[in-house]
């Protein structure tokens, strides 16, 4: 295998894994639910994008034709991650989880909770 | 170099999975646990893709796609369940 392809794939793999680790570190260490929510939903999506890009490059080089399986997974994750984050934030608001004191517009959560249809 | 990078990336993803498991155990509320499970399935997709690169086959991408779809559906179902107390009204 040529050196520069190996270099690019290795850099993508390590950077993607570091992003995945940062997202999970945010999930483990941040103080309240809403800050914990934004860690994995952003960092993990970017990390998965890097890992799948590495896979696309490697498989395309090995097989000799353009392999687009992995873009399907990337597209699916990019579509579903915001939907999941939105549903989780709505669930947390209706369960009245504790919010950090620094949060702005805290009164809006009560208004969202009191709506008839969650 | 590629094999070393795969080992490093697998180690980092496994540490991430252990952190998610810790949050799944201590998570104060049910939304925290759902979020931990959601992050866990995304990280397991990363692990499967790394294994596919390591073993040199493209067989595992269908498994990763299946896990992505079922994980999204299960997260949405759990959110809906603890939001409304019912799935199909």
GROMACS .gro file of C-alpha atoms in nm:
model
  207
    1UNK     CA    1   0.000   0.000   0.000
    2UNK     CA    2   0.124   0.347  -0.081
    3UNK     CA    3   0.256   0.548   0.208
    4UNK     CA    4   0.036   0.856   0.174
    5UNK     CA    5  -0.291   0.661   0.162
    6UNK     CA    6  -0.188   0.477   0.477
    7UNK     CA    7  -0.100   0.812   0.638
    8UNK     CA    8  -0.434   0.972   0.549
    9UNK     CA    9  -0.635   0.671   0.667
   10UNK     CA   10  -0.439   0.651   0.995
   11UNK     CA   11  -0.485   1.023   1.067
   12UNK     CA   12  -0.860   0.998   0.997
   13UNK     CA   13  -0.890   0.694   1.223
   14UNK     CA   14  -0.706   0.848   1.519
   15UNK     CA   15  -0.881   1.186   1.487
   16UNK     CA   16  -1.222   1.018   1.466
   17UNK     CA   17  -1.151   0.801   1.770
   18UNK     CA   18  -1.032   1.106   1.966
   19UNK     CA   19  -1.357   1.288   1.881
   20UNK     CA   20  -1.562   0.987   1.993
   21UNK     CA   21  -1.366   0.980   2.320
   22UNK     CA   22  -1.419   1.355   2.374
   23UNK     CA   23  -1.794   1.314   2.325
   24UNK     CA   24  -1.812   1.034   2.579
   25UNK     CA   25  -1.590   1.227   2.821
   26UNK     CA   26  -1.839   1.514   2.799
   27UNK     CA   27  -2.120   1.267   2.867
   28UNK     CA   28  -1.940   1.141   3.178
   29UNK     CA   29  -1.811   1.466   3.327
   30UNK     CA   30  -2.046   1.757   3.252
   31UNK     CA   31  -2.268   1.882   3.535
   32UNK     CA   32  -2.632   1.871   3.418
   33UNK     CA   33  -2.840   1.689   3.160
   34UNK     CA   34  -2.860   1.960   2.897
   35UNK     CA   35  -2.484   2.013   2.888
   36UNK     CA   36  -2.435   1.636   2.885
   37UNK     CA   37  -2.673   1.615   2.588
   38UNK     CA   38  -2.468   1.838   2.361
   39UNK     CA   39  -2.139   1.652   2.411
   40UNK     CA   40  -2.205   1.317   2.242
   41UNK     CA   41  -2.457   1.441   1.985
   42UNK     CA   42  -2.203   1.674   1.825
   43UNK     CA   43  -1.864   1.519   1.890
   44UNK     CA   44  -1.973   1.163   1.822
   45UNK     CA   45  -2.129   1.255   1.488
   46UNK     CA   46  -1.806   1.422   1.379
   47UNK     CA   47  -1.600   1.129   1.506
   48UNK     CA   48  -1.815   0.879   1.320
   49UNK     CA   49  -1.783   1.094   1.007
   50UNK     CA   50  -1.402   1.080   1.030
   51UNK     CA   51  -1.399   0.702   1.090
   52UNK     CA   52  -1.634   0.639   0.797
   53UNK     CA   53  -1.429   0.868   0.571
   54UNK     CA   54  -1.122   0.660   0.656
   55UNK     CA   55  -1.318   0.347   0.570
   56UNK     CA   56  -1.435   0.495   0.237
   57UNK     CA   57  -1.078   0.586   0.138
   58UNK     CA   58  -0.936   0.247   0.236
   59UNK     CA   59  -1.206   0.034   0.073
   60UNK     CA   60  -1.199   0.247  -0.244
   61UNK     CA   61  -0.823   0.198  -0.266
   62UNK     CA   62  -0.838  -0.176  -0.196
   63UNK     CA   63  -1.130  -0.268  -0.419
   64UNK     CA   64  -1.043  -0.033  -0.703
   65UNK     CA   65  -1.391   0.121  -0.736
   66UNK     CA   66  -1.573   0.391  -0.544
   67UNK     CA   67  -1.736   0.239  -0.235
   68UNK     CA   68  -2.029   0.436  -0.100
   69UNK     CA   69  -2.178   0.197   0.156
   70UNK     CA   70  -2.033   0.397   0.439
   71UNK     CA   71  -2.176   0.727   0.323
   72UNK     CA   72  -2.518   0.570   0.386
   73UNK     CA   73  -2.431   0.521   0.754
   74UNK     CA   74  -2.290   0.876   0.775
   75UNK     CA   75  -2.603   1.020   0.617
   76UNK     CA   76  -2.827   0.819   0.847
   77UNK     CA   77  -2.637   0.928   1.159
   78UNK     CA   78  -2.634   1.290   1.046
   79UNK     CA   79  -3.011   1.279   0.998
   80UNK     CA   80  -3.101   1.092   1.317
   81UNK     CA   81  -2.866   1.253   1.573
   82UNK     CA   82  -3.050   1.591   1.587
   83UNK     CA   83  -3.388   1.416   1.599
   84UNK     CA   84  -3.273   1.204   1.894
   85UNK     CA   85  -3.127   1.508   2.072
   86UNK     CA   86  -3.450   1.700   2.024
   87UNK     CA   87  -3.662   1.416   2.163
   88UNK     CA   88  -3.428   1.369   2.461
   89UNK     CA   89  -3.432   1.742   2.543
   90UNK     CA   90  -3.812   1.744   2.528
   91UNK     CA   91  -3.828   1.439   2.753
   92UNK     CA   92  -3.591   1.601   3.004
   93UNK     CA   93  -3.796   1.921   3.008
   94UNK     CA   94  -4.115   1.732   3.078
   95UNK     CA   95  -3.948   1.531   3.351
   96UNK     CA   96  -3.839   1.855   3.517
   97UNK     CA   97  -3.472   1.761   3.548
   98UNK     CA   98  -3.245   1.996   3.737
   99UNK     CA   99  -3.097   2.285   3.538
  100UNK     CA  100  -2.774   2.471   3.609
  101UNK     CA  101  -2.822   2.813   3.767
  102UNK     CA  102  -2.634   2.981   3.485
  103UNK     CA  103  -2.884   2.869   3.220
  104UNK     CA  104  -3.057   3.156   3.044
  105UNK     CA  105  -3.433   3.156   2.971
  106UNK     CA  106  -3.511   2.901   3.237
  107UNK     CA  107  -3.873   3.016   3.256
  108UNK     CA  108  -3.938   2.884   2.906
  109UNK     CA  109  -3.907   2.523   3.023
  110UNK     CA  110  -4.210   2.570   3.248
  111UNK     CA  111  -4.410   2.707   2.955
  112UNK     CA  112  -4.309   2.410   2.741
  113UNK     CA  113  -4.402   2.173   3.024
  114UNK     CA  114  -4.748   2.319   3.067
  115UNK     CA  115  -4.851   2.266   2.706
  116UNK     CA  116  -5.130   2.019   2.650
  117UNK     CA  117  -4.958   1.802   2.389
  118UNK     CA  118  -4.596   1.718   2.465
  119UNK     CA  119   0.139   0.224   1.059
  120UNK     CA  120  -0.222   0.139   0.977
  121UNK     CA  121  -0.231  -0.152   1.223
  122UNK     CA  122  -0.093   0.072   1.500
  123UNK     CA  123  -0.355   0.338   1.420
  124UNK     CA  124  -0.630   0.075   1.434
  125UNK     CA  125  -0.508  -0.044   1.776
  126UNK     CA  126  -0.495   0.314   1.909
  127UNK     CA  127  -0.840   0.399   1.772
  128UNK     CA  128  -0.991   0.079   1.913
  129UNK     CA  129  -0.844   0.156   2.256
  130UNK     CA  130  -0.989   0.508   2.254
  131UNK     CA  131  -1.333   0.386   2.145
  132UNK     CA  132  -1.328   0.117   2.418
  133UNK     CA  133  -1.244   0.382   2.681
  134UNK     CA  134  -1.537   0.585   2.546
  135UNK     CA  135  -1.765   0.281   2.581
  136UNK     CA  136  -1.654   0.230   2.943
  137UNK     CA  137  -1.731   0.598   3.019
  138UNK     CA  138  -2.077   0.551   2.865
  139UNK     CA  139  -2.132   0.242   3.078
  140UNK     CA  140  -2.038   0.441   3.388
  141UNK     CA  141  -2.292   0.709   3.298
  142UNK     CA  142  -2.549   0.434   3.236
  143UNK     CA  143  -2.493   0.307   3.593
  144UNK     CA  144  -2.484   0.636   3.783
  145UNK     CA  145  -2.714   0.842   3.559
  146UNK     CA  146  -2.947   1.034   3.791
  147UNK     CA  147  -3.254   1.025   3.569
  148UNK     CA  148  -3.408   0.813   3.299
  149UNK     CA  149  -3.320   1.059   3.017
  150UNK     CA  150  -2.954   1.031   3.121
  151UNK     CA  151  -2.968   0.655   3.084
  152UNK     CA  152  -3.137   0.679   2.745
  153UNK     CA  153  -2.869   0.924   2.632
  154UNK     CA  154  -2.597   0.687   2.756
  155UNK     CA  155  -2.752   0.398   2.561
  156UNK     CA  156  -2.782   0.618   2.251
  157UNK     CA  157  -2.414   0.712   2.270
  158UNK     CA  158  -2.326   0.349   2.334
  159UNK     CA  159  -2.483   0.227   2.012
  160UNK     CA  160  -2.308   0.497   1.810
  161UNK     CA  161  -1.976   0.398   1.969
  162UNK     CA  162  -2.045   0.031   1.897
  163UNK     CA  163  -2.094   0.123   1.530
  164UNK     CA  164  -1.749   0.283   1.545
  165UNK     CA  165  -1.609  -0.040   1.695
  166UNK     CA  166  -1.770  -0.254   1.423
  167UNK     CA  167  -1.630  -0.028   1.150
  168UNK     CA  168  -1.284  -0.051   1.305
  169UNK     CA  169  -1.316  -0.430   1.311
  170UNK     CA  170  -1.424  -0.426   0.947
  171UNK     CA  171  -1.115  -0.222   0.852
  172UNK     CA  172  -0.898  -0.456   1.059
  173UNK     CA  173  -1.029  -0.774   0.902
  174UNK     CA  174  -1.039  -0.628   0.552
  175UNK     CA  175  -1.395  -0.726   0.461
  176UNK     CA  176  -1.693  -0.509   0.373
  177UNK     CA  177  -1.933  -0.755   0.531
  178UNK     CA  178  -1.970  -0.560   0.854
  179UNK     CA  179  -2.114  -0.241   0.709
  180UNK     CA  180  -2.458  -0.393   0.676
  181UNK     CA  181  -2.442  -0.487   1.044
  182UNK     CA  182  -2.340  -0.130   1.129
  183UNK     CA  183  -2.629   0.007   0.923
  184UNK     CA  184  -2.873  -0.227   1.099
  185UNK     CA  185  -2.746  -0.120   1.441
  186UNK     CA  186  -2.780   0.246   1.341
  187UNK     CA  187  -3.141   0.203   1.231
  188UNK     CA  188  -3.251  -0.013   1.524
  189UNK     CA  189  -3.073   0.213   1.772
  190UNK     CA  190  -3.249   0.521   1.642
  191UNK     CA  191  -3.586   0.349   1.650
  192UNK     CA  192  -3.531   0.218   2.003
  193UNK     CA  193  -3.419   0.559   2.133
  194UNK     CA  194  -3.720   0.727   1.977
  195UNK     CA  195  -3.949   0.458   2.124
  196UNK     CA  196  -3.802   0.494   2.475
  197UNK     CA  197  -3.830   0.875   2.461
  198UNK     CA  198  -4.189   0.851   2.346
  199UNK     CA  199  -4.267   0.597   2.615
  200UNK     CA  200  -4.140   0.794   2.909
  201UNK     CA  201  -4.285   1.114   2.763
  202UNK     CA  202  -4.641   0.989   2.713
  203UNK     CA  203  -4.659   0.661   2.904
  204UNK     CA  204  -4.764   0.487   2.585
  205UNK     CA  205  -4.619   0.408   2.245
  206UNK     CA  206  -4.920   0.382   2.015
  207UNK     CA  207  -5.220   0.572   2.143
   0.00000   0.00000   0.00000
